[in-house]
mmCIF file of C-alpha atoms in Angstrom:
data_model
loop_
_atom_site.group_PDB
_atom_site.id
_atom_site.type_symbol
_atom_site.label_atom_id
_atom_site.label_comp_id
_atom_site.label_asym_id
_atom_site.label_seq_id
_atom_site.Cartn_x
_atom_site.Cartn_y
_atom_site.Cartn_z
ATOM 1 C CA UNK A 48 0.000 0.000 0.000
ATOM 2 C CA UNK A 49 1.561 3.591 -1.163
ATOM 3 C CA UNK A 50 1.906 6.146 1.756
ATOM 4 C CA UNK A 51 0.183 8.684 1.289
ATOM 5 C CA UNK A 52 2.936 11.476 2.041
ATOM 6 C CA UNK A 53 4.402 9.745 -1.548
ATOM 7 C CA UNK A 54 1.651 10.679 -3.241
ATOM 8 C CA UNK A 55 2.070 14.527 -2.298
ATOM 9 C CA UNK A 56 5.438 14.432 -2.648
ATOM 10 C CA UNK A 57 6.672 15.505 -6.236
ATOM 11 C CA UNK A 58 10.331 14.045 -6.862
ATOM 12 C CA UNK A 59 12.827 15.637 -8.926
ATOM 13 C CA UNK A 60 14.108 13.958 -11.843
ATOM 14 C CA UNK A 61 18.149 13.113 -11.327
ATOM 15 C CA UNK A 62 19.427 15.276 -13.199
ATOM 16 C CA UNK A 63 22.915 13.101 -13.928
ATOM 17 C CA UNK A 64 20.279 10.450 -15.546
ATOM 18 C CA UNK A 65 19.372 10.736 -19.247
ATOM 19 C CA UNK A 66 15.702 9.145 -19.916
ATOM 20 C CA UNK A 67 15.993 9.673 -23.422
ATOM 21 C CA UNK A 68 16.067 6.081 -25.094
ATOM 22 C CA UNK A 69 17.185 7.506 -28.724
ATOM 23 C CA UNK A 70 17.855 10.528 -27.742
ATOM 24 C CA UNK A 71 15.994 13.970 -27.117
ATOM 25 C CA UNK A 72 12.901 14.285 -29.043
ATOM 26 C CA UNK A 73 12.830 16.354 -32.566
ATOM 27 C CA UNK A 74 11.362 19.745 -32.389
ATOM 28 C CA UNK A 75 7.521 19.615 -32.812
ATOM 29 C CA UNK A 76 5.130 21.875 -33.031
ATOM 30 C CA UNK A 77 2.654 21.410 -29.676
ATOM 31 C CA UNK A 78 -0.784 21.917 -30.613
ATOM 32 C CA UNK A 79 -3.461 22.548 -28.369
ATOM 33 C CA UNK A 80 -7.229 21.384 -29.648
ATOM 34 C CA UNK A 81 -10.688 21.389 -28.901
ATOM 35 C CA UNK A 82 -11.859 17.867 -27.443
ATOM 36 C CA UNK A 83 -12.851 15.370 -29.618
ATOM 37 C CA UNK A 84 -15.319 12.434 -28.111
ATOM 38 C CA UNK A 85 -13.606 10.054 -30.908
ATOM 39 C CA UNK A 86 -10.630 9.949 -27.958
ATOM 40 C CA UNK A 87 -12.703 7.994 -25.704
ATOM 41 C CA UNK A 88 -13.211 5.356 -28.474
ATOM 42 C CA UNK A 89 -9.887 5.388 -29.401
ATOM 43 C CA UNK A 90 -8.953 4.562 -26.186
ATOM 44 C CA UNK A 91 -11.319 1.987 -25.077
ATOM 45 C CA UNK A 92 -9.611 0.274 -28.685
ATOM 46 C CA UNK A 93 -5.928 0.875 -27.444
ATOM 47 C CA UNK A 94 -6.483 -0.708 -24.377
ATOM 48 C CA UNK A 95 -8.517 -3.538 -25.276
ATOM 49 C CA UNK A 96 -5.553 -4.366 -28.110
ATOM 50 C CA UNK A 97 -2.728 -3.890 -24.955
ATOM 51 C CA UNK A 98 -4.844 -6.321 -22.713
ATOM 52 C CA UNK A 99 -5.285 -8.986 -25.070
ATOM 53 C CA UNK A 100 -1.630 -8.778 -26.248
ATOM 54 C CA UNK A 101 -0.015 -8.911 -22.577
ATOM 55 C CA UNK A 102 -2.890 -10.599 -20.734
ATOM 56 C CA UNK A 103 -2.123 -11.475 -16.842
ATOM 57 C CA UNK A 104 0.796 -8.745 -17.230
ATOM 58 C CA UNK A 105 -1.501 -5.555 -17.074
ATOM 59 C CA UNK A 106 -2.160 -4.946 -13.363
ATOM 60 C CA UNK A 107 -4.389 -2.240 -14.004
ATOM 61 C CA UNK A 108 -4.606 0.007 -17.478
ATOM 62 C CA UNK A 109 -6.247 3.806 -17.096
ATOM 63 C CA UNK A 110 -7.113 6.822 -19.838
ATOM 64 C CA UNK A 111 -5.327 9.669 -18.183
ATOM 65 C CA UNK A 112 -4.229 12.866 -19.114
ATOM 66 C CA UNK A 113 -6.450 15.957 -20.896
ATOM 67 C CA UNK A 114 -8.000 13.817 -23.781
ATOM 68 C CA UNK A 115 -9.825 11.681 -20.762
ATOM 69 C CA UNK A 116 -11.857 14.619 -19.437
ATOM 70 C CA UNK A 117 -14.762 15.138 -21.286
ATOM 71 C CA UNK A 118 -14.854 18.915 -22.802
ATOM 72 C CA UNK A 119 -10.949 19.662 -22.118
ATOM 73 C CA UNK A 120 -8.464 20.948 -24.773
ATOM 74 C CA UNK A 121 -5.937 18.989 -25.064
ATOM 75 C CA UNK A 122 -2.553 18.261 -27.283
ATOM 76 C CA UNK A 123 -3.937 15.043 -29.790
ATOM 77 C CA UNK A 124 -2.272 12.936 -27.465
ATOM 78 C CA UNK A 125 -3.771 9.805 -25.932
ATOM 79 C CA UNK A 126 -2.039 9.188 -22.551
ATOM 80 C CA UNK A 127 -2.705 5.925 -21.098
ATOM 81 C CA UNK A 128 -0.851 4.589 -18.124
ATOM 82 C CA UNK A 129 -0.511 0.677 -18.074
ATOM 83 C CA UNK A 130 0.698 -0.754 -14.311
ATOM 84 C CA UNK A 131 3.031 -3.793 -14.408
ATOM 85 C CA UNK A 132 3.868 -6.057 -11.378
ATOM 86 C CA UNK A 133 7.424 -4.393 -12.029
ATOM 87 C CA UNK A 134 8.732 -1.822 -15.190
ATOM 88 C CA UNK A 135 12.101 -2.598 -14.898
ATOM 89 C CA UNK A 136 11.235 -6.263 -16.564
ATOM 90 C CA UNK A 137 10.763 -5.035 -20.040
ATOM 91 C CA UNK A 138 10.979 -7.955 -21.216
ATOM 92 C CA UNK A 139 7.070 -8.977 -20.179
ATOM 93 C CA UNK A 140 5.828 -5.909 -21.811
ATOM 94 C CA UNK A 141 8.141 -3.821 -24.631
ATOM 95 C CA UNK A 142 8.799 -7.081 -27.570
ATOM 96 C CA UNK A 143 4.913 -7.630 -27.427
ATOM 97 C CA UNK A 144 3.874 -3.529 -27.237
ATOM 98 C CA UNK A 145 6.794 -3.129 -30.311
ATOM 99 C CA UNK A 146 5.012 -5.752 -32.345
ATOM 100 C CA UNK A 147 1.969 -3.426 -31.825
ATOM 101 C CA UNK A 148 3.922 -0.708 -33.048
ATOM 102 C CA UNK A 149 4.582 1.123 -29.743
ATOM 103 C CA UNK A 150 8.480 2.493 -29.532
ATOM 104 C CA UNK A 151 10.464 2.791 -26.274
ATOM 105 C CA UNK A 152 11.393 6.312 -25.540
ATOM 106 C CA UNK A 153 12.191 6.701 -22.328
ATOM 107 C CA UNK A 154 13.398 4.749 -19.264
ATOM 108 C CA UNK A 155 13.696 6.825 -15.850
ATOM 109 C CA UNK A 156 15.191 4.888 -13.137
ATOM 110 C CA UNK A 157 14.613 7.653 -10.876
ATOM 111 C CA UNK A 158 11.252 8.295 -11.254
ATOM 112 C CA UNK A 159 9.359 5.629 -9.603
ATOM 113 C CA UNK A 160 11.089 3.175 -13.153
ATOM 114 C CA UNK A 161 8.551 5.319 -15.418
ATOM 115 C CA UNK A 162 8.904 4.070 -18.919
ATOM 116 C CA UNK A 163 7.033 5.444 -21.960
ATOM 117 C CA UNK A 164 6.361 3.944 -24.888
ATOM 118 C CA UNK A 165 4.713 6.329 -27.844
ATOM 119 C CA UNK A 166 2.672 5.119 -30.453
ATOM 120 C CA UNK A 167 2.998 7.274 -33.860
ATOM 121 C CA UNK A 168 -0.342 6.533 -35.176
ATOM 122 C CA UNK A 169 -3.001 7.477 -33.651
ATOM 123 C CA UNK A 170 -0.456 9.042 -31.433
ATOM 124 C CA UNK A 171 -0.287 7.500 -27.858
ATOM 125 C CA UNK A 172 1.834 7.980 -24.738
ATOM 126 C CA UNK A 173 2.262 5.168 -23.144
ATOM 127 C CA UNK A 174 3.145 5.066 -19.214
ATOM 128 C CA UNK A 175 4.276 2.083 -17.569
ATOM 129 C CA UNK A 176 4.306 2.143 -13.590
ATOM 130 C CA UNK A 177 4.490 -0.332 -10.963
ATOM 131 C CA UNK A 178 1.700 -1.124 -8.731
ATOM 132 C CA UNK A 179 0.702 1.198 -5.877
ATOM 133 C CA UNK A 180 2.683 4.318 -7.782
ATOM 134 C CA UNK A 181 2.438 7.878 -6.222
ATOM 135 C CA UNK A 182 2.398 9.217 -10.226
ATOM 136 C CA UNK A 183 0.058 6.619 -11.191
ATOM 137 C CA UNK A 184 -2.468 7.774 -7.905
ATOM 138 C CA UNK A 185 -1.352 11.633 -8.615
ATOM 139 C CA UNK A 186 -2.652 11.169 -12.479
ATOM 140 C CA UNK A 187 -6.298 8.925 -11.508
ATOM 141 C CA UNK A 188 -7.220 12.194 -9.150
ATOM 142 C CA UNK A 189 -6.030 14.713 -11.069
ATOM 143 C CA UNK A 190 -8.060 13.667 -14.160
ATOM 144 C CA UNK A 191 -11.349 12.973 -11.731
ATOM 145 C CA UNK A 192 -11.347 15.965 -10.302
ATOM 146 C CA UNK A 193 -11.071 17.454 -13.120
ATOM 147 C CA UNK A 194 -14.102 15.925 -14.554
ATOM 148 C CA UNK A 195 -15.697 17.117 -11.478
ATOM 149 C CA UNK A 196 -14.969 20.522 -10.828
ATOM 150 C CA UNK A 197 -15.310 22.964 -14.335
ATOM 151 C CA UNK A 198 -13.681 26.045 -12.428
ATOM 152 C CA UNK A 199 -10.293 23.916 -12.075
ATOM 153 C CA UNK A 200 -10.916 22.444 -15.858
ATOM 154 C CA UNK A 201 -11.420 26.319 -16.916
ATOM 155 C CA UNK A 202 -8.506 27.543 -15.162
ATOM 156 C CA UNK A 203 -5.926 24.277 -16.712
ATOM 157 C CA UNK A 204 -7.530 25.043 -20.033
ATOM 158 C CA UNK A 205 -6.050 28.451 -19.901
ATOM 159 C CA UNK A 206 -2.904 27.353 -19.034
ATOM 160 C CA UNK A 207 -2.446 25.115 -21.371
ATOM 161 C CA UNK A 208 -3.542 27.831 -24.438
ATOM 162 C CA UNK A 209 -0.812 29.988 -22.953
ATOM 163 C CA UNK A 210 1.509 27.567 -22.610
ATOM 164 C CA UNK A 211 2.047 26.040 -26.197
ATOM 165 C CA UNK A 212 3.041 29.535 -27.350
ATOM 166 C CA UNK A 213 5.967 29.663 -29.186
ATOM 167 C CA UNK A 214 7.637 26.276 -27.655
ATOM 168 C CA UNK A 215 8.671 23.403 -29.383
ATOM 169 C CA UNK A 216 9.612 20.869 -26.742
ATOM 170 C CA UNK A 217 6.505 19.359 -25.167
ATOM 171 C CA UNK A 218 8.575 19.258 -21.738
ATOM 172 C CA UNK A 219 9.151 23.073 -22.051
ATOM 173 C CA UNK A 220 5.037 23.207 -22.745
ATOM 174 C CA UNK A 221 4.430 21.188 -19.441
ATOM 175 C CA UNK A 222 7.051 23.806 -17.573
ATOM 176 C CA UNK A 223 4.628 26.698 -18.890
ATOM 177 C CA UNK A 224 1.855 25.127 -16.877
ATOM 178 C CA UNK A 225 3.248 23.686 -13.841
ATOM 179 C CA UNK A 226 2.384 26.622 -11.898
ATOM 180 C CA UNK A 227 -1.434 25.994 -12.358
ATOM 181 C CA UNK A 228 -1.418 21.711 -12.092
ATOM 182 C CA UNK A 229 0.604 22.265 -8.594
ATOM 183 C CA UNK A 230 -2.263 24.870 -7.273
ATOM 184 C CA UNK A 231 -5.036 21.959 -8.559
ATOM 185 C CA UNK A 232 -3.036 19.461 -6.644
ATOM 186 C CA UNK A 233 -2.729 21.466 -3.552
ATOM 187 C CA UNK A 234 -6.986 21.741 -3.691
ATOM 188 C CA UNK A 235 -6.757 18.035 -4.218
ATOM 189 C CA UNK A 236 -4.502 16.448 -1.707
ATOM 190 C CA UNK A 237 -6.482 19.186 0.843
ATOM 191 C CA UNK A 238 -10.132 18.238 -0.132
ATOM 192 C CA UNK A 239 -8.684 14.759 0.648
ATOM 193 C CA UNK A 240 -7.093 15.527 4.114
ATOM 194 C CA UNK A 241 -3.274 15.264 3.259
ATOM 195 C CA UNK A 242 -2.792 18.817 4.148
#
């Protein structure tokens, strides 16, 4: 069972460790669009696909991120975030998810043995935690509430307008709105007594 000061505890990446698997991503342009309800279906056929593939290996598989809240702007991105008994045995999960097409990009030791696997088309993210996982927890809340409270979904969308100007890195985008996902989590981890 996770503690729950991990959960409101945000680790810094170690900064000597380089996640990149072939190296730093190319330059893209991050765009920012209106919701599309086609997202939820696209998910619900990612997921099914990843189950049957890796069977008894997927602990638990969720739709996180913007495109799973109904009515929020998001970048075209489907973020999904499978949890494995443990990440660091890639071998149960990355030959079957690169026969699906699915590409390892990035392995981070330090942060909680994240690895991400990104589909090109339709473009996923692909998260892969361990059970009981303080980001895993942090991302299931973050998109409920979310669905549940439109002042907090108004306030992220204009964050997230603001922040794809004129950057070309998506982790230079998620900088720009830091700020205003920290302040949600702080209303979070209060509403559920952890402050």
């Amino acid at each position: 069972m996770v503690n729950t000061k991990d959960i409101i505890f945000f680790p810094e990446p170690d900064p000597n460790e380089n996640p990149w698997v072939h190296g730093k991503p190319a330059e893209e342009v991050i765009d920012v669009v209106a919701y599309n309800p086609e997202w939820l279906a696209t998910w619900q056929k990612l997921a099914s696909v990843i189950k049957e593939t890796l069977g008894n290996v997927v602990l638990n598989i969720e739709h996180v991120g913007s495109t799973a809240v109904p009515g929020m702007v998001a970048k075209p991105v489907i973020d999904i975030d499978l949890i494995v008994e443990d990440p660091t045995q890639e071998e149960k999960y990355v030959p079957a998810l690169e026969r699906l097409g699915y590409d390892l990009t990035v392995r981070e030791p330090s942060f909680y043995q994240h690895r991400c696997l990104r589909l090109a088309k339709p473009r996923v993210n692909l998260h892969v935690f361990g059970l009981d996982c303080p980001e895993h927890i942090r991302h299931i809340w973050f998109r409920d509430w979310l669905r549940e409270h439109p002042e907090d979904c108004e306030q992220y969308i204009a964050a997230k307008v603001t922040a794809k100007n004129n950057v070309k890195q998506v982790m230079d985008y998620n900088k720009r709105k830091e700020q205003v996902v920290h302040e949600i989590y702080q209303r979070i981890f209060q509403s559920k007594g952890l402050l």
